[in-house]
CSV table of C-alpha atoms and ligand atoms in Angstrom, one decimal:
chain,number,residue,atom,x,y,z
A,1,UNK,CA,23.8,6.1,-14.6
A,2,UNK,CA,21.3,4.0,-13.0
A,3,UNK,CA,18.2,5.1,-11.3
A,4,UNK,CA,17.7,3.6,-8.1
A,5,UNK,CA,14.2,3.3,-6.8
A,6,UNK,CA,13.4,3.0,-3.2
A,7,UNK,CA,10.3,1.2,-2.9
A,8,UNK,CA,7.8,-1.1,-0.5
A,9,UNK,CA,6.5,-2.9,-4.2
A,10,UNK,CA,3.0,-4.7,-2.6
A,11,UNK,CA,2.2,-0.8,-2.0
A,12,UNK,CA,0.4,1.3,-5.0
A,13,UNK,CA,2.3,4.1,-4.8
A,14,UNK,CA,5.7,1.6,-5.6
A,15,UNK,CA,3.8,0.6,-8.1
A,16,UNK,CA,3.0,3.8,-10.0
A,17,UNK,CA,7.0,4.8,-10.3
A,18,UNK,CA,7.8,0.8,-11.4
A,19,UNK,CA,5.1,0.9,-13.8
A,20,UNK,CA,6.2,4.2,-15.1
A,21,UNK,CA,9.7,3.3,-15.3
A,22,UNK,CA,8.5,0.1,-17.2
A,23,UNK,CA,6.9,1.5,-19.3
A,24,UNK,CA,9.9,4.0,-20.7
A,25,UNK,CA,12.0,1.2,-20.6
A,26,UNK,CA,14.5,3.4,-18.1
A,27,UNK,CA,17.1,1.1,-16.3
A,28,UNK,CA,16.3,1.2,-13.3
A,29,UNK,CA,17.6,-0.3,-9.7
A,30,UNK,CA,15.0,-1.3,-6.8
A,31,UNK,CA,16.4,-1.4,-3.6
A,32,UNK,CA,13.4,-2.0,-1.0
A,33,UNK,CA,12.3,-0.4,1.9
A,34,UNK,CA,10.6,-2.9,4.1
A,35,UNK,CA,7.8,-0.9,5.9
A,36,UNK,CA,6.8,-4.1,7.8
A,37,UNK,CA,10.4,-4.4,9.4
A,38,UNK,CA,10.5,-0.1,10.1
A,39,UNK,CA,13.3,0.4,7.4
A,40,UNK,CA,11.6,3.8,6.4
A,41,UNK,CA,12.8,5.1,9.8
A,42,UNK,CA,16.4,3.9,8.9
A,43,UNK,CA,18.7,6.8,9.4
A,44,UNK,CA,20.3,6.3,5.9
A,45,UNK,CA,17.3,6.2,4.8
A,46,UNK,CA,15.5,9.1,6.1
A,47,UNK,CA,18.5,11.4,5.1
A,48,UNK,CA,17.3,10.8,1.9
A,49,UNK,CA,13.6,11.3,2.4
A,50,UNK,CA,12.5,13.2,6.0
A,51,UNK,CA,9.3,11.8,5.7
A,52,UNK,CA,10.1,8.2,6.3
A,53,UNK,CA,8.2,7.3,3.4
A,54,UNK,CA,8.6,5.6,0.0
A,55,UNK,CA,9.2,5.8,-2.6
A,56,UNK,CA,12.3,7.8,-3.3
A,57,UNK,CA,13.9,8.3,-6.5
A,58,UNK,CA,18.3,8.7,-6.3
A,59,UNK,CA,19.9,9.5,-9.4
A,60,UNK,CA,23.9,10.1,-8.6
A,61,UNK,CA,23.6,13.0,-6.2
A,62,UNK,CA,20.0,14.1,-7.1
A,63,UNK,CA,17.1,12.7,-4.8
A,64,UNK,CA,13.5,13.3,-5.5
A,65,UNK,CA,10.2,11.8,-2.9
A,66,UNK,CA,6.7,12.1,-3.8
A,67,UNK,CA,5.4,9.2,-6.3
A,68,UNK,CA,3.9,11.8,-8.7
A,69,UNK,CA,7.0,14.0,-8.6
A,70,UNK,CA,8.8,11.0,-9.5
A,71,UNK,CA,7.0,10.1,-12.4
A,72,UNK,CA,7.2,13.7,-13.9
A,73,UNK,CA,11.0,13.2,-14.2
A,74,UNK,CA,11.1,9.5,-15.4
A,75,UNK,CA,8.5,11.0,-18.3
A,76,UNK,CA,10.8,14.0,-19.0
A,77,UNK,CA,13.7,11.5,-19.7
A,78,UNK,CA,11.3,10.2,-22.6
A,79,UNK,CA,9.4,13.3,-23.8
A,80,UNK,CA,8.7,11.1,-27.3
A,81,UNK,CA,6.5,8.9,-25.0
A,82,UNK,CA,3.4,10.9,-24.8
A,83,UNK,CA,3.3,10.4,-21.0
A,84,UNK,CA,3.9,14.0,-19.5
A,85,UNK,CA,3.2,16.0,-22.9
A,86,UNK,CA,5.4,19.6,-23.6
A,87,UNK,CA,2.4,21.7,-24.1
A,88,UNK,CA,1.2,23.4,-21.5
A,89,UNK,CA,-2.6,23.0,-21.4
A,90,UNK,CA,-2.1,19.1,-21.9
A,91,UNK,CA,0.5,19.0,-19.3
A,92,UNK,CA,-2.2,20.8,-16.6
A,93,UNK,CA,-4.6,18.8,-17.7
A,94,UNK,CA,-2.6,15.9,-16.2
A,95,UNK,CA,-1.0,17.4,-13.3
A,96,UNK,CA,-4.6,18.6,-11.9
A,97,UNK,CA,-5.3,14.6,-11.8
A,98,UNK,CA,-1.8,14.1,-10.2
A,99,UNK,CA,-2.8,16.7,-7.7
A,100,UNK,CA,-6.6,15.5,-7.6
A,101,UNK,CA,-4.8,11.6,-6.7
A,102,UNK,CA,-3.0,13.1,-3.4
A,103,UNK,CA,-5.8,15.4,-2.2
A,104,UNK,CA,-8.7,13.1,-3.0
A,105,UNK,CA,-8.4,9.5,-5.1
A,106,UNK,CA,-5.3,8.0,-3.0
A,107,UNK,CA,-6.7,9.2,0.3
A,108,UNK,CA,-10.4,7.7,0.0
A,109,UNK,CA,-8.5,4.3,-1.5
A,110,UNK,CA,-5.9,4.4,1.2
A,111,UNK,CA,-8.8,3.8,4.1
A,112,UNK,CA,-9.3,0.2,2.4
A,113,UNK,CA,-6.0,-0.5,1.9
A,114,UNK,CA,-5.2,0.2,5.6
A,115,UNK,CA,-8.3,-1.7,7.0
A,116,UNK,CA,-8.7,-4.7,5.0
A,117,UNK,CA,-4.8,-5.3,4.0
A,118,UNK,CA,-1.9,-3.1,6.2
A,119,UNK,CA,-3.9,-3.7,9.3
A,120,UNK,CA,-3.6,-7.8,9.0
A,121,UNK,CA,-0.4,-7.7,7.5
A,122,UNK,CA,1.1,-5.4,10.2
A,123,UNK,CA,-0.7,-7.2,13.2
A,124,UNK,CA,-2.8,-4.2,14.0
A,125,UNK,CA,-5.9,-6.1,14.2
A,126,UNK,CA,-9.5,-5.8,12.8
A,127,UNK,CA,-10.8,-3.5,10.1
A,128,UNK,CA,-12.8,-0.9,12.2
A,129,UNK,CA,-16.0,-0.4,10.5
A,130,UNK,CA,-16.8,3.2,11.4
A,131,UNK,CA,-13.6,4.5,9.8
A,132,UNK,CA,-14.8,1.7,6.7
A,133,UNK,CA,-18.3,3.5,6.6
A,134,UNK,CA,-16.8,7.0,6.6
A,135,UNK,CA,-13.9,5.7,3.8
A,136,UNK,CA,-17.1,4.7,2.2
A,137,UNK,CA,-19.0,7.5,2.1
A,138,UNK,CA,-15.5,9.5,0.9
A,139,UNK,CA,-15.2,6.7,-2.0
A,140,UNK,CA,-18.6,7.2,-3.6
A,141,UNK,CA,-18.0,11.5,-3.5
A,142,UNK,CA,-14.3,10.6,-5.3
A,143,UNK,CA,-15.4,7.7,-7.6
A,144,UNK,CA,-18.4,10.1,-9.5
A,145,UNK,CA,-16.3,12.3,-10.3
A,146,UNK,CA,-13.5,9.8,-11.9
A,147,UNK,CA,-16.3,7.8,-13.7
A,148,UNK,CA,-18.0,11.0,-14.8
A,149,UNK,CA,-14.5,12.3,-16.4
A,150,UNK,CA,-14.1,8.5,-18.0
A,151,UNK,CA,-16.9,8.7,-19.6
A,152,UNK,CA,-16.7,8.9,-23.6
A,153,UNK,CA,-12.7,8.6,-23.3
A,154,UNK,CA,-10.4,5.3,-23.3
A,155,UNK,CA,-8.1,6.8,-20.6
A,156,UNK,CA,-8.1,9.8,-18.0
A,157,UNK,CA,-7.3,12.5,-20.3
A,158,UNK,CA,-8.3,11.7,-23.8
A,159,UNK,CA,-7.6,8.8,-25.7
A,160,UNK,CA,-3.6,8.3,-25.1
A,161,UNK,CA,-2.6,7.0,-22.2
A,162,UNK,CA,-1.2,9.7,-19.8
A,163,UNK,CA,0.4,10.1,-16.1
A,164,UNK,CA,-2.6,10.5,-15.1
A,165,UNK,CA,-3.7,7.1,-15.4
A,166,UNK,CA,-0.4,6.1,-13.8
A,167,UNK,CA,-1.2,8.2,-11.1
A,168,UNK,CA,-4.7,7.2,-10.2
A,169,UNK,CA,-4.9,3.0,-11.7
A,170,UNK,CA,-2.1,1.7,-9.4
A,171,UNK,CA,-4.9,2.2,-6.5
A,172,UNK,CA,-7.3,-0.2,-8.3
A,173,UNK,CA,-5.0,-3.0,-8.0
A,174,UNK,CA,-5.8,-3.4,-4.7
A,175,UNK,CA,-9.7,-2.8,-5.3
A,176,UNK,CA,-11.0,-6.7,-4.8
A,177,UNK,CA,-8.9,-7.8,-2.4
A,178,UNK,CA,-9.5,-3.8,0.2
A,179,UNK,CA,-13.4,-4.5,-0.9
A,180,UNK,CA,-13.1,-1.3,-2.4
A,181,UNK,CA,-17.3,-0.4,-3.2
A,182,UNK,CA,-16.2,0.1,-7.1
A,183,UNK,CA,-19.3,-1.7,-8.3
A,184,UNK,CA,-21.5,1.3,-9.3
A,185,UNK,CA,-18.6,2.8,-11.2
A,186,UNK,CA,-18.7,1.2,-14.9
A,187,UNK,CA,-16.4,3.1,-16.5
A,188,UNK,CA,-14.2,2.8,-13.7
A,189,UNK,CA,-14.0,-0.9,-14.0
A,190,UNK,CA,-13.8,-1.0,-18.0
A,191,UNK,CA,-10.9,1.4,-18.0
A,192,UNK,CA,-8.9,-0.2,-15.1
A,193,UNK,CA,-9.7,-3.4,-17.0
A,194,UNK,CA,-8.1,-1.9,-19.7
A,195,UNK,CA,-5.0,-0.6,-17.8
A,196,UNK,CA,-4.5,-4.0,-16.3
A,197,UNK,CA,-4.1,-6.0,-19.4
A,198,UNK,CA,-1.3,-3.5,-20.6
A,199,UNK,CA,1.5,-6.0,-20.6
A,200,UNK,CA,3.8,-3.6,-18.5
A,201,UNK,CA,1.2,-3.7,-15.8
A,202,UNK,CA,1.5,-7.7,-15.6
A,203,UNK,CA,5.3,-7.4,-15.4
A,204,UNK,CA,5.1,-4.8,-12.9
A,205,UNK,CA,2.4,-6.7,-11.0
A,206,UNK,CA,4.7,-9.6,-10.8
A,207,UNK,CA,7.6,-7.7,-9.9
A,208,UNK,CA,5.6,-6.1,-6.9
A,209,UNK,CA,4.8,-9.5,-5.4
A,210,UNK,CA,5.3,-9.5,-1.7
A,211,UNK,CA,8.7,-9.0,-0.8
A,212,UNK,CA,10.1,-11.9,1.4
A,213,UNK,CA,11.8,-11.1,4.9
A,214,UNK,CA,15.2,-12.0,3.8
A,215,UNK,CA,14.9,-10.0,0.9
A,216,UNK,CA,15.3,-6.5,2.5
B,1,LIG,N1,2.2,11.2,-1.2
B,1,LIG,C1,3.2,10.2,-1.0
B,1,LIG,C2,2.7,9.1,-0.1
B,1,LIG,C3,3.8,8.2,0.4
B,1,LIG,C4,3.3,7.2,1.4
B,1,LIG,O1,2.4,7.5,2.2
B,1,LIG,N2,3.9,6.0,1.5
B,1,LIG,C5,3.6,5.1,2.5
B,1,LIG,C6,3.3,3.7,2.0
B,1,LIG,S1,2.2,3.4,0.8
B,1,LIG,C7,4.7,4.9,3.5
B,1,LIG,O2,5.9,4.8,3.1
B,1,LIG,N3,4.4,4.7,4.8
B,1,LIG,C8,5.4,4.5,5.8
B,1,LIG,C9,5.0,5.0,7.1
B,1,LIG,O3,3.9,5.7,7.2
B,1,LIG,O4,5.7,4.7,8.1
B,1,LIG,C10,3.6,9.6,-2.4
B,1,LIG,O5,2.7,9.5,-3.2
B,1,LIG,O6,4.8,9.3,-2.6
């Protein structure tokens, strides 16, 4: 049975469930959720996730929202993988950075992302600069703490790549082009460098090209 994948792919947290799926080699069907056109408010579409957001994972009858969620049960369809490990410790060890991403890491990002890229794309007009200085200050607090942790180690966790870096890279692909201030961060910028020439994250970065309006 296919899995279907509802997804806005220019957005990061599309992103993180293609690249995951990629990455397992999972067969997989995108059907897209245009959030410039309002199809997240759909009715058929918010039946299957009441928060009007993507993405949403069907599988047959099962449905399952939240990005990191998602990528928990493509990984447990490939526990060989490595991704989303059976013991317990290493399993917490990535879930507290899945957690970390929706509490801290995807929120600081997220103010860049809305200023410098939704806001032109959805007409809302110029990046406000006080919410850009507070995003700011909320980056640097976020970005020690991620640098700190990369230090020593190839990826988030260790040296094997992990959810955890699905969970928190996918941001950085927006990083030059939302002025994200990354340029302190070292170890930031050599592991996301690393990430980035994986060759799943090329396909998935050209699969995630902006959607055209016919193609909703
Ligand atoms: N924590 C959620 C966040 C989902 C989310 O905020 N998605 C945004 C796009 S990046 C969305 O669909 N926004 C539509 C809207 O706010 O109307 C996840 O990781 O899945």
């Amino acid at each position: 049975m296919t899995i279907e994948l509802y997804v806005f792919p220019p957005s990061p947290r599309a992103f993180k469930v293609m690249v995951v799926a990629n990455h397992l080699g999972l067969d997989t069907t995108l059907r897209i959720v245009d959030l410039r056109k309002g199809q997240q408010k759909a009715p058929e579409y918010a039946a299957l996730n009441p928060n009007m957001r993507m993405p949403t994972l069907k599988e047959g009858d099962y449905v399952l929202w939240e990005s990191n969620a998602i990528c928990q049960y493509l990984a447990q369809k490939r526990p060989d993988s490595g991704l989303w490990p059976e013991d317990a410790r290493g399993r917490l060890d990535i879930a507290r950075w899945q957690f970390w991403d929706n509490a801290h890491w995807d929120p600081a990002c997220a103010v860049f992302a809305f200023e410098y890229l939704a806001k032109p794309l959805l007409g809302l007009g110029e990046p406000d600069m006080a919410a850009v200085a507070k995003g700011t200050e909320a980056f640097h607090r976020v970005a020690k703490v991620l640098d700190g942790q990369l230090k020593g180690k190839k990826f988030v966790t260790g040296d094997t790549l992990t959810l955890a870096d699905f969970a928190l890279g996918p941001a950085m692909n927006l990083a030059e082009m939302a002025h994200f201030p990354v340029e302190p961060y070292g170890e930031i910028k050599r592991w996301y460098r690393t990430l980035s020439a994986l060759p799943v994250w090329q396909k998935t970065l050209a699969q995630c090209a902006m959607p055209t309006a016919s193609a909703a």
